[in-house]
Coordinates of N, CA and C in Angstrom, one line a residue:
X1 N -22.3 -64.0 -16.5 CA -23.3 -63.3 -17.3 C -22.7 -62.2 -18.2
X2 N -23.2 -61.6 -18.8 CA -23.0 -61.0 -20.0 C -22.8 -59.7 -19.1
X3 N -21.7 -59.4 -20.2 CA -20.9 -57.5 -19.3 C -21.3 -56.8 -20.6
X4 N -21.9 -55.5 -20.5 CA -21.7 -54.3 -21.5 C -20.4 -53.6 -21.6
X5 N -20.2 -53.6 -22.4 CA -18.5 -53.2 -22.6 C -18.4 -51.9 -22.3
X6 N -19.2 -51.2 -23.0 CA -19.4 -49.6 -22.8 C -19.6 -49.2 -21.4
X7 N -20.1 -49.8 -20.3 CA -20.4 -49.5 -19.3 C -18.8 -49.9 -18.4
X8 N -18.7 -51.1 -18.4 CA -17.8 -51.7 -17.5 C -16.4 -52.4 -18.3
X9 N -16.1 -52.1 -19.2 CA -14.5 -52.2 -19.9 C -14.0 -51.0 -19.5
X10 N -12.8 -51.8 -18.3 CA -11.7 -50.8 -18.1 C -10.9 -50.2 -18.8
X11 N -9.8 -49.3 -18.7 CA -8.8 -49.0 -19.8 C -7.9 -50.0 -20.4
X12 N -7.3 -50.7 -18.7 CA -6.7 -51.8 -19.1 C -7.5 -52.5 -20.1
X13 N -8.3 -53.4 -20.1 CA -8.4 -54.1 -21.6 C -8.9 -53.3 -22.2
X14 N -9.7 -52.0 -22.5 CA -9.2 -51.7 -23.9 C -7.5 -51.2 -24.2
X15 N -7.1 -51.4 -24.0 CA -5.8 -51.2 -24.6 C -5.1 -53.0 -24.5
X16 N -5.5 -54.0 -23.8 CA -5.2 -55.1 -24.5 C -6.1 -55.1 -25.9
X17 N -7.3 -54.6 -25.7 CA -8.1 -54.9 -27.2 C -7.2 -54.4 -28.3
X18 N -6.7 -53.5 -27.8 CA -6.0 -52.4 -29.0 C -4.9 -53.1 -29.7
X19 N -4.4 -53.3 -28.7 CA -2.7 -54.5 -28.6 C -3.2 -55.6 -29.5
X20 N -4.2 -56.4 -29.3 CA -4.3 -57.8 -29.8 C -4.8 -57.2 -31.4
X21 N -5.7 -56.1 -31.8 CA -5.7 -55.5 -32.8 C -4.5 -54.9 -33.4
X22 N -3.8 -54.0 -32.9 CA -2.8 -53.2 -33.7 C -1.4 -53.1 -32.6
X23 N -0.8 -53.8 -33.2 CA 0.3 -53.9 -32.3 C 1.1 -52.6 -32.3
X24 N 1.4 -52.1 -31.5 CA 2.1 -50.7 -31.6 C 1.7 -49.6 -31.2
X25 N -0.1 -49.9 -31.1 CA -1.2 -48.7 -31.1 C -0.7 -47.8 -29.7
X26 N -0.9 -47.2 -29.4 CA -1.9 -45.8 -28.4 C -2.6 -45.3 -28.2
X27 N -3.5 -45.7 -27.3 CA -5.3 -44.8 -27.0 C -4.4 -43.5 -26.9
X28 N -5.3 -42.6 -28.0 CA -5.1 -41.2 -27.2 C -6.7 -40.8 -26.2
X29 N -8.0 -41.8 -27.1 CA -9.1 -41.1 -26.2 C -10.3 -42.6 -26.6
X30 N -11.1 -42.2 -25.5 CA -12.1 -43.6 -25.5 C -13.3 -42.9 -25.7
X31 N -14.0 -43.1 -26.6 CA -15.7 -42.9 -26.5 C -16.6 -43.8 -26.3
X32 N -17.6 -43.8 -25.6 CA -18.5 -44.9 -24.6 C -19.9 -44.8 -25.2
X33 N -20.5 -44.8 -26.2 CA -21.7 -45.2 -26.2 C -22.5 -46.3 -25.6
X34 N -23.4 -45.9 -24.4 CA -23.6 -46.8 -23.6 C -25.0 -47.7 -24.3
X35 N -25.8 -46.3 -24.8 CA -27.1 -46.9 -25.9 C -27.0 -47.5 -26.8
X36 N -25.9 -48.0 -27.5 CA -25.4 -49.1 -28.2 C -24.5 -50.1 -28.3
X37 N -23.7 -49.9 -27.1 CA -22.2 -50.7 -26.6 C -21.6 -51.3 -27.2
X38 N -20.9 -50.0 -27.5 CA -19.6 -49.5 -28.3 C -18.7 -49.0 -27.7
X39 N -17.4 -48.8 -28.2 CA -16.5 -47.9 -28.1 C -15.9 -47.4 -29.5
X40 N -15.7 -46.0 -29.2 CA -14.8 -45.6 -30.8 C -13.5 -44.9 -29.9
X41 N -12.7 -45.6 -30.4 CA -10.8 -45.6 -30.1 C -10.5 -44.9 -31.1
X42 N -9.5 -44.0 -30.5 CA -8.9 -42.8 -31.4 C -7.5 -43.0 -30.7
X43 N -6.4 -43.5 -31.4 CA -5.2 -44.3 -30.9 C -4.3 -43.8 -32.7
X44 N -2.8 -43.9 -32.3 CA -1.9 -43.7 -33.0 C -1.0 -45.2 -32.9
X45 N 0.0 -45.2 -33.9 CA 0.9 -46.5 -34.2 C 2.0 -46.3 -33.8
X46 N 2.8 -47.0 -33.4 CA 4.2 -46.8 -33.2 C 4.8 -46.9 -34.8
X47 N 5.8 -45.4 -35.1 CA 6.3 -45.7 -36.0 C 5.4 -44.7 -37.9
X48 N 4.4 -44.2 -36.7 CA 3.5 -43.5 -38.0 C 2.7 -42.4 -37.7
X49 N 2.7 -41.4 -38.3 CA 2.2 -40.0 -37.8 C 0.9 -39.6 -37.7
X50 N -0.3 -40.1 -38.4 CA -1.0 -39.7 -38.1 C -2.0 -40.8 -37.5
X51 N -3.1 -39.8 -36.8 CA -4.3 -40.9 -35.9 C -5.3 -41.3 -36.5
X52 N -5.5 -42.6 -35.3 CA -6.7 -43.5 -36.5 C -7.8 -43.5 -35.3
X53 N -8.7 -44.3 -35.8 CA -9.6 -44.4 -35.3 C -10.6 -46.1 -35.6
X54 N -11.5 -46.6 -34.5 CA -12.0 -47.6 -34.7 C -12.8 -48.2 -33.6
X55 N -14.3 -48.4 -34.3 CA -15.3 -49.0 -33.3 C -15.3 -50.0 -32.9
X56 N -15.0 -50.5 -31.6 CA -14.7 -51.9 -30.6 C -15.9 -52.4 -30.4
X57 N -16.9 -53.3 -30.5 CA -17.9 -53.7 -31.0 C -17.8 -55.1 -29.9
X58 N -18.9 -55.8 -29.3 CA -18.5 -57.0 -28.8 C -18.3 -58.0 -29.4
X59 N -18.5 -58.4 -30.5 CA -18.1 -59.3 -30.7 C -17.4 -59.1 -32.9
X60 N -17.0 -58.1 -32.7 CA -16.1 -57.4 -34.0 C -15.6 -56.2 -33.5
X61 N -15.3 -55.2 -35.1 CA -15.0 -53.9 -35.0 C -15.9 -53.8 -36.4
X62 N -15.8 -51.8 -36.3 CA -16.1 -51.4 -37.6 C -15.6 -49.9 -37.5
X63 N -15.9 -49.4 -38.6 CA -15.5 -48.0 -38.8 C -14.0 -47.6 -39.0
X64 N -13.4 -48.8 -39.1 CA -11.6 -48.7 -39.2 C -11.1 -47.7 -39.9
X65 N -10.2 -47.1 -39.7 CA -9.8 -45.6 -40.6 C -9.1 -46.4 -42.0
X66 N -9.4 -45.4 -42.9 CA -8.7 -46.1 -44.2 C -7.1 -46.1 -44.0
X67 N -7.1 -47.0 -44.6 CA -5.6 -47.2 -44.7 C -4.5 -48.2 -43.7
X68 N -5.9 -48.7 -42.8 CA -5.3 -49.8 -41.9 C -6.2 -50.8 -42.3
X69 N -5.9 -52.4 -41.9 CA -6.5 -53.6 -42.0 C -5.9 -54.3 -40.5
X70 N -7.1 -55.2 -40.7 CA -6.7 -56.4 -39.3 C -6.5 -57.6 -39.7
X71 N -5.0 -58.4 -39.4 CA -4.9 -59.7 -39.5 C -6.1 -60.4 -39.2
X72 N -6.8 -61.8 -39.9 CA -7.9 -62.4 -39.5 C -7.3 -63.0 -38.7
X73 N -6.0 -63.4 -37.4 CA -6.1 -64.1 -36.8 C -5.4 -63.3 -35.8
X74 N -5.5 -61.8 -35.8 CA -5.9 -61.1 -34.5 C -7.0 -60.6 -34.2
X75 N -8.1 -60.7 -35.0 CA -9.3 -60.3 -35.4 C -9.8 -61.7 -34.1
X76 N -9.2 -62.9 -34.6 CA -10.0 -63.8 -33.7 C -9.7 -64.0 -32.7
X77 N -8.2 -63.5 -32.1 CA -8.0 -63.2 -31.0 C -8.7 -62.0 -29.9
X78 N -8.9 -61.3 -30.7 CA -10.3 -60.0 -30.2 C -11.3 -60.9 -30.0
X79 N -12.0 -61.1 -30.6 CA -12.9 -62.4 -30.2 C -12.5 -63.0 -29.3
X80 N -11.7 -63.9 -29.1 CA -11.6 -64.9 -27.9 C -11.5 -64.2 -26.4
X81 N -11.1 -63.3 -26.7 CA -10.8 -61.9 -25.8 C -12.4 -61.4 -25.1
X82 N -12.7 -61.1 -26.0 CA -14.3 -60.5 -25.8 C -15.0 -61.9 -25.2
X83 N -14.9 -62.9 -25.8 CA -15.6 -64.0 -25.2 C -15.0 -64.2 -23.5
X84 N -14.0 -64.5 -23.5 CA -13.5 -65.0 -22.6 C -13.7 -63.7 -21.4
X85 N -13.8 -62.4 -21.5 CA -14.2 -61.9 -20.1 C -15.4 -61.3 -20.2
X86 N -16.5 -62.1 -21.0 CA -18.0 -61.9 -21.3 C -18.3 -60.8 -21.6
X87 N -18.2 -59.8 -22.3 CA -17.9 -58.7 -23.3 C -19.2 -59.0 -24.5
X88 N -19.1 -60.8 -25.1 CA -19.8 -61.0 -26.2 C -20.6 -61.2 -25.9
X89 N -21.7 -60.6 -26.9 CA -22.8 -61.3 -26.9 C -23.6 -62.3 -27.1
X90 N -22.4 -63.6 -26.8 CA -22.1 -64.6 -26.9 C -23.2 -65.1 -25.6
X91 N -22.9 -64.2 -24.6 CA -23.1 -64.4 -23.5 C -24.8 -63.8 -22.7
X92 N -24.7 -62.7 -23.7 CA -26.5 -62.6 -23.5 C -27.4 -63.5 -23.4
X93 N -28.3 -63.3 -22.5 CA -29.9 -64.3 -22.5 C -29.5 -65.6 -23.2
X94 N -28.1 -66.3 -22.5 CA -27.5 -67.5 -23.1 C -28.2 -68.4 -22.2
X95 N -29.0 -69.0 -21.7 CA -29.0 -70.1 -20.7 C -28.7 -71.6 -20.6
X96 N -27.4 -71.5 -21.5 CA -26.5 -72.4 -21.3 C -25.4 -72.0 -19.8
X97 N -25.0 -71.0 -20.4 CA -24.1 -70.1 -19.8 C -24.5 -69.5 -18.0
X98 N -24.4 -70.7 -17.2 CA -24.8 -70.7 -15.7 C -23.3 -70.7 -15.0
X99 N -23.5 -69.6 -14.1 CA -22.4 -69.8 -13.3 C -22.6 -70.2 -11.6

């Protein structure tokens, strides 16, 4: 069944999210909107001085700080990611989706 991310995503995967997004990254802090299930990641790069920021979304991102971009095929690795430990809303009021 369908997980709220904001509620029940551990650290551990957000920081795989991070990883599969920006290779190099560092959470410095997590914010949890539970009323909209979200996260906004405030993480640094290896190799670059200042902090970015970016909304973890279930089944995207948004709000990416300027000056960064995401490969489209770690973008769909985020995706497969979110699918695969029901994260997406892929997985909502699916009634295919019987376990």
């Amino acid at each position: 069944m369908f997980r709220h991310m904001s509620e029940e995503m551990g650290k551990q995967d957000v920081e795989i999210c991070m990883m599969l997004l920006f290779e190099g990254s560092r959470i410095i802090d997590i914010y949890r909107d539970i009323k909209m299930n979200f996260l906004e990641v405030e993480f640094v790069i290896e190799g670059r001085s200042e902090e970015f920021h970016v909304s973890l979304l279930p089944d995207g991102i948004e709000d990416l700080s300027a000056g960064l971009t995401v490969a489209p095929n770690r973008l769909y690795e985020y995706r497969q990611f979110m699918v695969a430990k029901r994260y997406s809303e892929l997985w909502k009021d699916n009634i295919f989706a019987v376990f």
